[in-house]
mmCIF file of C-alpha atoms in Angstrom:
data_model
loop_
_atom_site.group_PDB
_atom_site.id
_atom_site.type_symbol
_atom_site.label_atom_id
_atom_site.label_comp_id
_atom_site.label_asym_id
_atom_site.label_seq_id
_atom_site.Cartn_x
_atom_site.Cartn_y
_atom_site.Cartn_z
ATOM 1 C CA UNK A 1 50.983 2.113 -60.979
ATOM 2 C CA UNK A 2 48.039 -0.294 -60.100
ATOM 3 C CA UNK A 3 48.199 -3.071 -61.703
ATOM 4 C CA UNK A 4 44.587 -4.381 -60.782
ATOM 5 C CA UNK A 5 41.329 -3.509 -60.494
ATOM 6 C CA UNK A 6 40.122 -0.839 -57.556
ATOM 7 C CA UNK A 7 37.013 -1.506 -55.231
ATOM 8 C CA UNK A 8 34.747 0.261 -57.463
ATOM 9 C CA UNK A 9 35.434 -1.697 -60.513
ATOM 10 C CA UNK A 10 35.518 -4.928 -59.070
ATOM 11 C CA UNK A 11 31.335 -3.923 -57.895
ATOM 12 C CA UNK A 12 30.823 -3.379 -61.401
ATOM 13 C CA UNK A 13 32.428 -6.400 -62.664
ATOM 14 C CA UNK A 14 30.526 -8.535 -59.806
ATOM 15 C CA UNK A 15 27.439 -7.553 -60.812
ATOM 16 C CA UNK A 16 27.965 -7.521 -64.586
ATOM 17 C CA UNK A 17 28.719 -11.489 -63.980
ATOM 18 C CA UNK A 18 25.890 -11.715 -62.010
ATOM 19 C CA UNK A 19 23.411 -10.155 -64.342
ATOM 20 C CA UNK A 20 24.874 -12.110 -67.273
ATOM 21 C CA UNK A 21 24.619 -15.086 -65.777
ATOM 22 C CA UNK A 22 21.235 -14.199 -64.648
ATOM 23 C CA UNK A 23 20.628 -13.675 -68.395
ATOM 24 C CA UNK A 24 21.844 -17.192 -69.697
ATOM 25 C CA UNK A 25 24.046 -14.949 -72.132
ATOM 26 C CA UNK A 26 25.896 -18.092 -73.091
ATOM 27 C CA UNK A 27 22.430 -19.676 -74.069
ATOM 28 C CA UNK A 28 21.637 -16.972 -75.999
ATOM 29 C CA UNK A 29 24.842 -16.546 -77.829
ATOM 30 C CA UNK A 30 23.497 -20.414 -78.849
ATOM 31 C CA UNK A 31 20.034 -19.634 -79.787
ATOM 32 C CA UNK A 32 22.129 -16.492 -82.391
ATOM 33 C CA UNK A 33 23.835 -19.001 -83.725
ATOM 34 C CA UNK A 34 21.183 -21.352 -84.323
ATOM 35 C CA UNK A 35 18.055 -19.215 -85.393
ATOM 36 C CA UNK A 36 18.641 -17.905 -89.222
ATOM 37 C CA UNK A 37 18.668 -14.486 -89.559
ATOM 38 C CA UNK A 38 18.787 -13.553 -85.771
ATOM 39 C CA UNK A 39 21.950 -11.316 -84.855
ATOM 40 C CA UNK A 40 21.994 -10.034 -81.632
ATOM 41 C CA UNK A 41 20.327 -10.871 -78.166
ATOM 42 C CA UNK A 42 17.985 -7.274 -78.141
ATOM 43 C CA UNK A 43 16.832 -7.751 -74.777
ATOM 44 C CA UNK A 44 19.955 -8.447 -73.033
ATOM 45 C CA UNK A 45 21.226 -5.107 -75.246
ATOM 46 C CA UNK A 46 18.406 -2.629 -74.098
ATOM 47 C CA UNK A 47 19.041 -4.211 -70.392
ATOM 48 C CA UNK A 48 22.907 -3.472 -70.386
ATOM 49 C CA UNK A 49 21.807 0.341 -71.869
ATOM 50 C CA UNK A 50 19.498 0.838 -69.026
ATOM 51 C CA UNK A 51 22.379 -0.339 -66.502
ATOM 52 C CA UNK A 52 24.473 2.669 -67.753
ATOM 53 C CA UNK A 53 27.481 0.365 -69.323
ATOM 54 C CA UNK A 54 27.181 1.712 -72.845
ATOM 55 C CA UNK A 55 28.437 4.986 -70.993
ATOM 56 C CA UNK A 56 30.984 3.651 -68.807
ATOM 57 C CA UNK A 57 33.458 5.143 -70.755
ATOM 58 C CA UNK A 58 31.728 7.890 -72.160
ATOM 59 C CA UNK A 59 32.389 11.517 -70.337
ATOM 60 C CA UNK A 60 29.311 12.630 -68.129
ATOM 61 C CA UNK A 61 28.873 15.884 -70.297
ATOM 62 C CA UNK A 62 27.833 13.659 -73.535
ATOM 63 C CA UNK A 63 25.622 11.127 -71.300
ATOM 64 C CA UNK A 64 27.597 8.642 -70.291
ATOM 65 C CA UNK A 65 29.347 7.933 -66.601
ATOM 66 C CA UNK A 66 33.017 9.210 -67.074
ATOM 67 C CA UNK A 67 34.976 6.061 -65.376
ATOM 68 C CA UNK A 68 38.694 5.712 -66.624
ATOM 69 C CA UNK A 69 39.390 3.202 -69.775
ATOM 70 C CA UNK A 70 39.913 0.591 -66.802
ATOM 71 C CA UNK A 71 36.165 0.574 -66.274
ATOM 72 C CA UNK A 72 35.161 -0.337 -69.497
ATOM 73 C CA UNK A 73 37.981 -3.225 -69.325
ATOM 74 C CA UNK A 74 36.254 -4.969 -66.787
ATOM 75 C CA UNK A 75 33.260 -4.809 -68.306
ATOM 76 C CA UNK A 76 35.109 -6.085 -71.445
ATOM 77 C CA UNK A 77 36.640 -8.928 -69.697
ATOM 78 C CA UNK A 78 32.933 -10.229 -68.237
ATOM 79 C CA UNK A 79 31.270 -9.588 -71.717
ATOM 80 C CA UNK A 80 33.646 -12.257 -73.191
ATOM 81 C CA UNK A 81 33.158 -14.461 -70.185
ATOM 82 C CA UNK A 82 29.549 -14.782 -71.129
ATOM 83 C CA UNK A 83 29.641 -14.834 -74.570
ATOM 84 C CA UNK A 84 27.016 -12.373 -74.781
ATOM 85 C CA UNK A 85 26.119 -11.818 -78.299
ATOM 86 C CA UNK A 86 25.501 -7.867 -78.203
ATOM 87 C CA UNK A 87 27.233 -4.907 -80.039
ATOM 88 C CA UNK A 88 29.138 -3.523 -77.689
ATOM 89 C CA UNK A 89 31.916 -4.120 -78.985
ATOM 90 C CA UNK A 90 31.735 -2.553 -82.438
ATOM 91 C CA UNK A 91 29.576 0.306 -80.574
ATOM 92 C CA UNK A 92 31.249 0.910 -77.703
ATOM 93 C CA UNK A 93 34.899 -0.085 -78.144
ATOM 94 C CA UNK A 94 34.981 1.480 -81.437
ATOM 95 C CA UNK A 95 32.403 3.827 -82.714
ATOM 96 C CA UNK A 96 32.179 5.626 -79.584
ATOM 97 C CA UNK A 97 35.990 5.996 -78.720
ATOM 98 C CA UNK A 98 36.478 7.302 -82.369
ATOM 99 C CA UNK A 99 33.855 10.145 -82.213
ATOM 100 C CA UNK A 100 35.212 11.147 -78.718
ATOM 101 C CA UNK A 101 38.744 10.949 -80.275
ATOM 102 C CA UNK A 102 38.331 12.743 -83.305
ATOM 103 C CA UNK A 103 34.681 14.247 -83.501
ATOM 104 C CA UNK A 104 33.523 17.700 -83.617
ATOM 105 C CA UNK A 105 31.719 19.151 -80.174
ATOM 106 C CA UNK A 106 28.787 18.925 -82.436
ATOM 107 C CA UNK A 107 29.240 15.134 -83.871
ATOM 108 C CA UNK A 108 29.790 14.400 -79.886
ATOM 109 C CA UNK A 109 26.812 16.278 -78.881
ATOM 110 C CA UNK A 110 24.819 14.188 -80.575
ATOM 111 C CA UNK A 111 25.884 10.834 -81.113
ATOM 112 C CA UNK A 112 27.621 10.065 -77.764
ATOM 113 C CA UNK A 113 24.252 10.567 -75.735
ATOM 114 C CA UNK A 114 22.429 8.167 -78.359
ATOM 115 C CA UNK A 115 24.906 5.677 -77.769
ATOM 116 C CA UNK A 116 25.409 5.751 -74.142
ATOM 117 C CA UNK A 117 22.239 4.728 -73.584
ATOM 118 C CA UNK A 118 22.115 2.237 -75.859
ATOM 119 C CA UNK A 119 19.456 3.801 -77.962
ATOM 120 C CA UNK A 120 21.613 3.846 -81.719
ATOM 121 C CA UNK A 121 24.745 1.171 -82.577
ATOM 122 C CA UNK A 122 27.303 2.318 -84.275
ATOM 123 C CA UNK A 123 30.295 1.083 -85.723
ATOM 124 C CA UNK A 124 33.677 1.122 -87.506
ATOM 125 C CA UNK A 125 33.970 0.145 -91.182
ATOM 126 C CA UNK A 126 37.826 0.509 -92.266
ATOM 127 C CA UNK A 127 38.479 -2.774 -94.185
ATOM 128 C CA UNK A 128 37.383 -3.708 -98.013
ATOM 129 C CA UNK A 129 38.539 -7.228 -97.562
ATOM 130 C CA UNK A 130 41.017 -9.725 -96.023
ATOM 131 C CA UNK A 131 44.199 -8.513 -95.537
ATOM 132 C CA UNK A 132 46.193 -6.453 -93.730
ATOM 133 C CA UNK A 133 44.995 -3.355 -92.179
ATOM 134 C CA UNK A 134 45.812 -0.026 -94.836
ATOM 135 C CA UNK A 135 47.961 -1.878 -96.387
ATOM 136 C CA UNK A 136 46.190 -0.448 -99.313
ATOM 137 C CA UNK A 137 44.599 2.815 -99.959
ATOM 138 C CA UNK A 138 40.536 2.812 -99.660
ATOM 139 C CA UNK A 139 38.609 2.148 -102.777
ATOM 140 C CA UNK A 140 35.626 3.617 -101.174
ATOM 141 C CA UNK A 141 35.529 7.603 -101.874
ATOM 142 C CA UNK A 142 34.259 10.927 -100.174
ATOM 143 C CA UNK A 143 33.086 13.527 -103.643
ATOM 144 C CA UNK A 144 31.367 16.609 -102.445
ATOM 145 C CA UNK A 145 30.382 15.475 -99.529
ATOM 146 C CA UNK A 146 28.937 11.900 -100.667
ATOM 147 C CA UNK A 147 29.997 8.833 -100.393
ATOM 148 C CA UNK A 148 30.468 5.995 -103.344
ATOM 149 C CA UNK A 149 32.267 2.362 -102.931
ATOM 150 C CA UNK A 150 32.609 -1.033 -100.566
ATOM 151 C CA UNK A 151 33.169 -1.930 -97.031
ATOM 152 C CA UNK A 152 33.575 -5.463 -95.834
ATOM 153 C CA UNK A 153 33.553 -7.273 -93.385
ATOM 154 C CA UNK A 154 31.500 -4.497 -90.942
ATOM 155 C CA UNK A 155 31.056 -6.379 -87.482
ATOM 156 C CA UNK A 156 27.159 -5.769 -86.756
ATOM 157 C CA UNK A 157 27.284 -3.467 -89.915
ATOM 158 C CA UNK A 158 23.777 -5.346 -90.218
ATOM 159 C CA UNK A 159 22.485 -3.611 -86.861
ATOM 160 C CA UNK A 160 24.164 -0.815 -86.848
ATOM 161 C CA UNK A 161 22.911 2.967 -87.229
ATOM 162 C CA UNK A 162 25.754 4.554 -87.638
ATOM 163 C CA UNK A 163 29.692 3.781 -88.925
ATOM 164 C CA UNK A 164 32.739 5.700 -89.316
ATOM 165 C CA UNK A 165 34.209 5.370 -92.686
ATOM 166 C CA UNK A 166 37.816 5.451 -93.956
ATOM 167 C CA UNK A 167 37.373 6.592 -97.603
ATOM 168 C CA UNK A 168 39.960 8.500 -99.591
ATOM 169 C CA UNK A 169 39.423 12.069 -100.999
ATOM 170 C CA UNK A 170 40.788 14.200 -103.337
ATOM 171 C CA UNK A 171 43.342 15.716 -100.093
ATOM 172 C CA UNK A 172 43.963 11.811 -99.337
ATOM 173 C CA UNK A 173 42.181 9.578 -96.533
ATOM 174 C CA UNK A 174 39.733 10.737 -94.118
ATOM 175 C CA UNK A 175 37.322 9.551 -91.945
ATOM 176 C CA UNK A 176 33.670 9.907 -92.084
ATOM 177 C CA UNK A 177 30.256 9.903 -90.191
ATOM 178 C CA UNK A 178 27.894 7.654 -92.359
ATOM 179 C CA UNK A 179 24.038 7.039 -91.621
ATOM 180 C CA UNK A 180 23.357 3.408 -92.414
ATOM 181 C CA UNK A 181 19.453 4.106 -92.179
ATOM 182 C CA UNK A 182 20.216 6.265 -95.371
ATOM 183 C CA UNK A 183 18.156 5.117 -98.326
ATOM 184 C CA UNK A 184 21.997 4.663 -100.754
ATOM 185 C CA UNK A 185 23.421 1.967 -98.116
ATOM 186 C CA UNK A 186 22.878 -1.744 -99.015
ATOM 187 C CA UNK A 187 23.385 -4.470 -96.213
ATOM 188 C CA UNK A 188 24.575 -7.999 -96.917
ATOM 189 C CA UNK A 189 25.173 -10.615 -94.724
ATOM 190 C CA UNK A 190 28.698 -11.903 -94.905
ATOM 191 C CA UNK A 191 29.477 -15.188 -93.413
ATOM 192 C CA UNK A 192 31.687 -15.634 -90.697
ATOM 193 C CA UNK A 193 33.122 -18.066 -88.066
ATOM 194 C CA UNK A 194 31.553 -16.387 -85.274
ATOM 195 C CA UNK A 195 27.885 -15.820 -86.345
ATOM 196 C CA UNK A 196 27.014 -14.380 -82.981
ATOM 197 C CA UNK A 197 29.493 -11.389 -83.766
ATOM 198 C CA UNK A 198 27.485 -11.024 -87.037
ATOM 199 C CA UNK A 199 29.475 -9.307 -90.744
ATOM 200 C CA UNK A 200 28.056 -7.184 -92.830
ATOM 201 C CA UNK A 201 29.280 -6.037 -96.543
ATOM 202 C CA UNK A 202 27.957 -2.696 -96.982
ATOM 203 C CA UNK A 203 27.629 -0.729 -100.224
ATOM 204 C CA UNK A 204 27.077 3.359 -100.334
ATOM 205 C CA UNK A 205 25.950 4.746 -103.087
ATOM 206 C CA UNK A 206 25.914 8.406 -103.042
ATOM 207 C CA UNK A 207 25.407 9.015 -99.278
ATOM 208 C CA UNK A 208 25.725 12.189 -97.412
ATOM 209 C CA UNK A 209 28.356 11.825 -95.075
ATOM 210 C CA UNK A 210 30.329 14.377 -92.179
ATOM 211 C CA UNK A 211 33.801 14.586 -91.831
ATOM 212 C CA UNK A 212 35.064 13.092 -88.507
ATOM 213 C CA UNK A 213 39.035 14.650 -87.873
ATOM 214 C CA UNK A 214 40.988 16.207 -90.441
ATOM 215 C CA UNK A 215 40.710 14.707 -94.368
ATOM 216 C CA UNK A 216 43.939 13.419 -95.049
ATOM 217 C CA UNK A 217 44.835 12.311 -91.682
ATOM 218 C CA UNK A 218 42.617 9.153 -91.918
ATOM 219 C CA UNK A 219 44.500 6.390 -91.942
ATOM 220 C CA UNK A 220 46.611 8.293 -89.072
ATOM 221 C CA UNK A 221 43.206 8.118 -87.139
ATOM 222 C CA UNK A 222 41.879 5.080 -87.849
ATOM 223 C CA UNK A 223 45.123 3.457 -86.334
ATOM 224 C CA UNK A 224 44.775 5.633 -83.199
ATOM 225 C CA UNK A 225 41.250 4.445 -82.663
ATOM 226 C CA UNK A 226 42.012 0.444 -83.797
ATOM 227 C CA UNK A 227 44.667 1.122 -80.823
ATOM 228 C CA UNK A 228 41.650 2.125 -78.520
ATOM 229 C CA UNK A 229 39.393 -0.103 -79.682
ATOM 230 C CA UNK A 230 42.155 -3.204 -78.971
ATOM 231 C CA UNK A 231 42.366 -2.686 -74.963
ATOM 232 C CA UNK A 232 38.745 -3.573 -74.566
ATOM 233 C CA UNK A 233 38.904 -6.469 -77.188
ATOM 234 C CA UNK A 234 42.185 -7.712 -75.179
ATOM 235 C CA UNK A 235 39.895 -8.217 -72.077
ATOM 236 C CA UNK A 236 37.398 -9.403 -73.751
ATOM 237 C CA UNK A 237 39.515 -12.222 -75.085
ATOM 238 C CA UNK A 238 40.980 -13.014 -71.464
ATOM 239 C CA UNK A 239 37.854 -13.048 -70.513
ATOM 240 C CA UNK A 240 36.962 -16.391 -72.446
ATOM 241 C CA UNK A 241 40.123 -17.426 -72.012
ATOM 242 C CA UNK A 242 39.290 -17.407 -68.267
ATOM 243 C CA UNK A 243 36.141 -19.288 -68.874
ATOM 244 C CA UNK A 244 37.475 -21.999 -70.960
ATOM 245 C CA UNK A 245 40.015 -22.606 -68.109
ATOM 246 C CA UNK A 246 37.087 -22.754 -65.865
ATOM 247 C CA UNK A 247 35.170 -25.046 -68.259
ATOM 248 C CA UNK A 248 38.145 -27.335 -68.556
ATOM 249 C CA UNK A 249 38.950 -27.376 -64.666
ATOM 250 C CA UNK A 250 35.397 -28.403 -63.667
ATOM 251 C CA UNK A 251 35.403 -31.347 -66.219
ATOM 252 C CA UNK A 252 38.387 -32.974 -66.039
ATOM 253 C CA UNK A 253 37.736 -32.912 -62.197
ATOM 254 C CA UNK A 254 34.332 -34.843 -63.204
ATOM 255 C CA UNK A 255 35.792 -37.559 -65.945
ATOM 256 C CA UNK A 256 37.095 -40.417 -64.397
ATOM 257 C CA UNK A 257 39.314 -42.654 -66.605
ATOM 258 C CA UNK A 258 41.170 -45.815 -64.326
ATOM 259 C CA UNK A 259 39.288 -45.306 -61.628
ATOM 260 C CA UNK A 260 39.887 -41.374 -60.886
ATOM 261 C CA UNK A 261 39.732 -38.056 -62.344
ATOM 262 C CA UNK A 262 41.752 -37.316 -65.603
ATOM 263 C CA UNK A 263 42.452 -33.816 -63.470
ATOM 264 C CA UNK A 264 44.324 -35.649 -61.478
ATOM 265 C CA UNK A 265 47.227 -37.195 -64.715
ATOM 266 C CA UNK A 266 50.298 -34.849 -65.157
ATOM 267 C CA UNK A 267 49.982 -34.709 -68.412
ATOM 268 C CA UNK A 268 46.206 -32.435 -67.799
ATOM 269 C CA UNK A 269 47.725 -30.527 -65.164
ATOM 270 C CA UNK A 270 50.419 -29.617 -67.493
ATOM 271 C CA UNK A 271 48.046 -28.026 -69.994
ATOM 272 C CA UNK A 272 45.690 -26.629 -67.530
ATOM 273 C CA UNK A 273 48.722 -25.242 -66.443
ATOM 274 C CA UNK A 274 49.846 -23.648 -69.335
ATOM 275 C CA UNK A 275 46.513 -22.181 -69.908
ATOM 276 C CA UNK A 276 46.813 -20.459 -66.787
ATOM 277 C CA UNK A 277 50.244 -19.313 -67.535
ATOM 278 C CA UNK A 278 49.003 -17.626 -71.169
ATOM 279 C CA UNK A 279 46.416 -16.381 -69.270
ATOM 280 C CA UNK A 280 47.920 -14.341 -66.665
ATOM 281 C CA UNK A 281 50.870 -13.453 -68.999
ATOM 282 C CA UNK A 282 48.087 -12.035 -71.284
ATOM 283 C CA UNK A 283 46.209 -10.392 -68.441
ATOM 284 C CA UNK A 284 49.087 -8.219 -67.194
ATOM 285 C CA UNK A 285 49.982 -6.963 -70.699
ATOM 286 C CA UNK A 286 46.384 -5.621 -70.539
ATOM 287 C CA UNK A 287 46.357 -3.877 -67.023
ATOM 288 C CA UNK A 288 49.488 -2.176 -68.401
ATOM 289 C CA UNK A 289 47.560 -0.859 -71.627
ATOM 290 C CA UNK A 290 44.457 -0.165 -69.935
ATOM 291 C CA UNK A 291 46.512 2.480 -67.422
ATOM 292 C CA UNK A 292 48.831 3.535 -70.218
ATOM 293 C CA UNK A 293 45.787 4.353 -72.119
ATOM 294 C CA UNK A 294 44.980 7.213 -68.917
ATOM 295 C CA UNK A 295 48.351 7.461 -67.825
ATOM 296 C CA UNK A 296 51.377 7.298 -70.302
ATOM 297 C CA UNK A 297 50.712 8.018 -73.849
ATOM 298 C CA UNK A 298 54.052 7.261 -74.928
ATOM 299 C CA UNK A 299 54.005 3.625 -73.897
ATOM 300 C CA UNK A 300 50.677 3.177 -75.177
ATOM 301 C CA UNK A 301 50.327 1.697 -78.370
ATOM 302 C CA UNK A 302 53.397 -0.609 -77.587
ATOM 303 C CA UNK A 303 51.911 -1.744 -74.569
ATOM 304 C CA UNK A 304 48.684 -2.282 -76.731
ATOM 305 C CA UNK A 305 50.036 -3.999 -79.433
ATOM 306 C CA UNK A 306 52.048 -6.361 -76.623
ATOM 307 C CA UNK A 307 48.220 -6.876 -74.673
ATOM 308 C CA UNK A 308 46.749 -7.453 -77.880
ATOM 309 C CA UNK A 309 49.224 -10.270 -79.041
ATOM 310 C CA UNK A 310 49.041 -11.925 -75.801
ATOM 311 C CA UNK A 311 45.127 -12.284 -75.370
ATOM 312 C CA UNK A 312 44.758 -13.458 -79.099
ATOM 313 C CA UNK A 313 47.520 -15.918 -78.369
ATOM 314 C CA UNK A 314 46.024 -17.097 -74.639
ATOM 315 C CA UNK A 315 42.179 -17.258 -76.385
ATOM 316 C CA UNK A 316 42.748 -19.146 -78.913
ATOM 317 C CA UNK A 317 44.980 -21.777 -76.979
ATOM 318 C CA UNK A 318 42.662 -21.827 -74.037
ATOM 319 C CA UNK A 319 40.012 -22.342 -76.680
ATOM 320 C CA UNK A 320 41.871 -25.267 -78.436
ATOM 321 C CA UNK A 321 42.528 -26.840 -75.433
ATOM 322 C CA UNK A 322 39.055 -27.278 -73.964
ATOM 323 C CA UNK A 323 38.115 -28.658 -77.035
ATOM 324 C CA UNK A 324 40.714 -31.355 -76.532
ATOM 325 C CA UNK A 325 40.846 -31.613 -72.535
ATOM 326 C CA UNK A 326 36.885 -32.413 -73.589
ATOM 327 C CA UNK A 327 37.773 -35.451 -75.465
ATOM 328 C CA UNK A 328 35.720 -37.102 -78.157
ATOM 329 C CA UNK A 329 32.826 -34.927 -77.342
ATOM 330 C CA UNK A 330 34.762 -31.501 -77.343
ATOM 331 C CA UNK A 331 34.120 -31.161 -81.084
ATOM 332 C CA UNK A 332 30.233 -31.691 -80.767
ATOM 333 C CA UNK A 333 28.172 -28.611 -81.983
ATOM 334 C CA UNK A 334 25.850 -29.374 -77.936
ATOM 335 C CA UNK A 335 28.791 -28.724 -76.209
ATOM 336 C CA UNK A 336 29.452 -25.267 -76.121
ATOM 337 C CA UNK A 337 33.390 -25.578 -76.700
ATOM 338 C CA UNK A 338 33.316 -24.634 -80.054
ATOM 339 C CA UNK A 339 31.177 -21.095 -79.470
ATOM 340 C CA UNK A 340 34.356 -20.344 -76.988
ATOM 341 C CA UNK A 341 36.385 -21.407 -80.341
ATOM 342 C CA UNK A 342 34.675 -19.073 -82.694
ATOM 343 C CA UNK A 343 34.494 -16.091 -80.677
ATOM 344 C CA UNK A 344 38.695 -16.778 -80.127
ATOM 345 C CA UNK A 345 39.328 -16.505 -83.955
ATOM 346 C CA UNK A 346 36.877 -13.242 -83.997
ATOM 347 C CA UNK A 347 38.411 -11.572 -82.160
ATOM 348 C CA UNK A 348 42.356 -12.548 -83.475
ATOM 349 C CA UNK A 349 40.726 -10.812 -86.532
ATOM 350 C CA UNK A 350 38.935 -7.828 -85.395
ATOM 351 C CA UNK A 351 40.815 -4.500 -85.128
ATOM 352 C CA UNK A 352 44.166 -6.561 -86.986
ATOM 353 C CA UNK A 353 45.223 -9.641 -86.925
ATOM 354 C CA UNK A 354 48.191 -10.291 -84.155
ATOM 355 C CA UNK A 355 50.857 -10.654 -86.906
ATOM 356 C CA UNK A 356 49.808 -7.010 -87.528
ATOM 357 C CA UNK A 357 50.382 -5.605 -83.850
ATOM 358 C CA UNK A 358 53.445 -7.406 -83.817
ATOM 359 C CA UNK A 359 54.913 -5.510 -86.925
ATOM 360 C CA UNK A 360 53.715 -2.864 -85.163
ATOM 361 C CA UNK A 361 55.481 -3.213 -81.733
ATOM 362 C CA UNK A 362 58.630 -4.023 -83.713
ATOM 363 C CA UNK A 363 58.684 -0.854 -85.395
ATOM 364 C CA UNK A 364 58.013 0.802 -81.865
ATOM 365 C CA UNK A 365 60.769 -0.955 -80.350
ATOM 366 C CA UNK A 366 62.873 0.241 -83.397
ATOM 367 C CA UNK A 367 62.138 3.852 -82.382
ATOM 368 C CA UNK A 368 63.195 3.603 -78.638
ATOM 369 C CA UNK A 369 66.610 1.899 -79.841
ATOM 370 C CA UNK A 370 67.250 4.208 -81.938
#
């Protein structure tokens, strides 16, 4: 088993950073945050669909460039580097890994091409609230083939041109195809820590909608694909935990308190250590998912829900941290310590809360003792 990165990914992840950087993405995950109404950078997104890395994951035959889930880890893990405020996320991670997990030939045909290239967003709309993930069945419902009810909070469900829908049915749960451009879907803004991964509440009324997998299985599915969709967000959250270590490195090493650096006092290089320690912990949980995910199916959603614990865990203390290794101006909205903050409780949230994944590895740990 490798347990890094191979020559070719590394390239990719090189010049991701450099574009990025290139890009200011940071700066512009600022100037989301602080323009009303803005949600996404649209330049940087049609520049990262003409690179090809909406379809790094994507199979060649539906457009995209057929690289193992590793790929699209690395790309993960320099996304949340940068900050960058696109959807790639929401239409990569998730709305693309569901249809190629449990769409028709036909739904692949022609959404996967569309979203390769950057061309259409689409996302995943399971949840109708706070709360656990199906802990309770879906309100929202599939009747003859058109869909009535509530989902909320939608990550770029603002944005986005397409979502898959958990909605029950008269033969239980399914999944669906929905068309937010249709004329019965209402968009409202939902506020959120992390305004540069914008929410959405959307509201169908009586919208034509496509079966995606077998109805009844739904909730089966969606858990499959939240399991897909939580390697990439892992990365993405070591990603910033990475930078934040950076960030805190290169200023303590510039504050001088007494007459020398405050990098140079134990009691910093005890928490920069620890960050480090969180980090790499969390980092090696995540090479194992990302190669169980192409290699060993029946470690894989343990090894998941472990990667995903850890990089929620190592985010948000790396995050909290740099905020206080900052001192009194850590908390001020011009340093950008608290952007690093928001995106860290995002992503604890998106695709189920860590308290979640751990009930979840319990119960798979259960299983191989018993």
């Amino acid at each position: 088993m490798n347990v890094d990165y191979d020559e070719d990914v590394r390239a990719l992840m090189d010049h991701a950073r450099k574009l990025l950087d290139a890009r200011g993405a940071i700066d512009a995950a600022r100037r989301v945050l602080e323009t009303a109404g803005d949600t996404h950078a649209t330049g940087l997104w049609r520049e990262l669909g003409a690179q090809g890395w909406c379809g790094v994951a994507i199979d060649d035959a539906h457009g995209g460039l057929g690289m193992a889930s590793v790929a699209l880890a690395g790309l993960a893990e320099e996304l949340g580097r940068s900050l960058a405020p696109v959807p790639f996320a929401s239409s990569i991670y998730g709305f693309a890994q569901a249809i190629a997990l449990a769409g028709s030939e036909t739904q692949r045909a022609a959404l996967l091409p569309e979203i390769a290239s950057g061309a259409l967003i689409g996302t995943l709309a399971f949840t109708e609230g706070p709360g656990t993930p199906f802990a309770a069945p879906p309100t929202a419902r599939v009747e003859r083939g058109r869909l009535h009810g509530t989902k909320q909070p939608v990550t770029d469900g603002a944005i986005a041109d397409w979502a898959v829908v958990l909605a029950a049915t008269a033969d239980g749960p399914g999944l669906f195809v929905v068309g937010l451009n249709d004329p019965g879907v209402t968009r409202r803004s939902v506020s959120t820590l992390d305004p540069t991964r914008p929410a959405a509440r959307l509201d169908f009324a009586d919208v034509p909608v496509e079966p995606v997998g077998r109805t009844g299985d739904g909730v089966a599915l969606a858990a499959q694909i939240l399991t897909r969709y939580a390697v990439p967000l892992a990365f993405e959250a070591i990603g910033g935990a990475d930078a934040c270590l950076e960030m805190a490195v290169a200023y303590t090493r510039t504050r001088f308190a007494f007459g020398r650096p405050v990098a140079g006092y134990q009691a910093v290089k005890h928490r920069l250590a620890d960050i480090y320690v969180k980090n790499e912990m969390a980092r090696s949980n995540a090479y194992y998912a990302a190669w169980a995910a192409d290699h060993d199916p029946a470690v894989f959603e343990s090894a998941t829900a472990a990667a995903r614990i850890a990089a929620c865990e190592a985010y948000w203390f790396a995050a909290k941290e740099l905020i206080q290794l900052h001192g009194g101006i850590g908390f001020t909205w011009e340093m950008d310590c608290h952007l690093f903050y928001r995106r860290a409780r995002h992503l604890s949230t998106a695709a189920g809360a860590p308290d979640w994944w751990r009930a979840r590895l319990a119960d798979q740990l259960r299983q191989v003792a018993a």
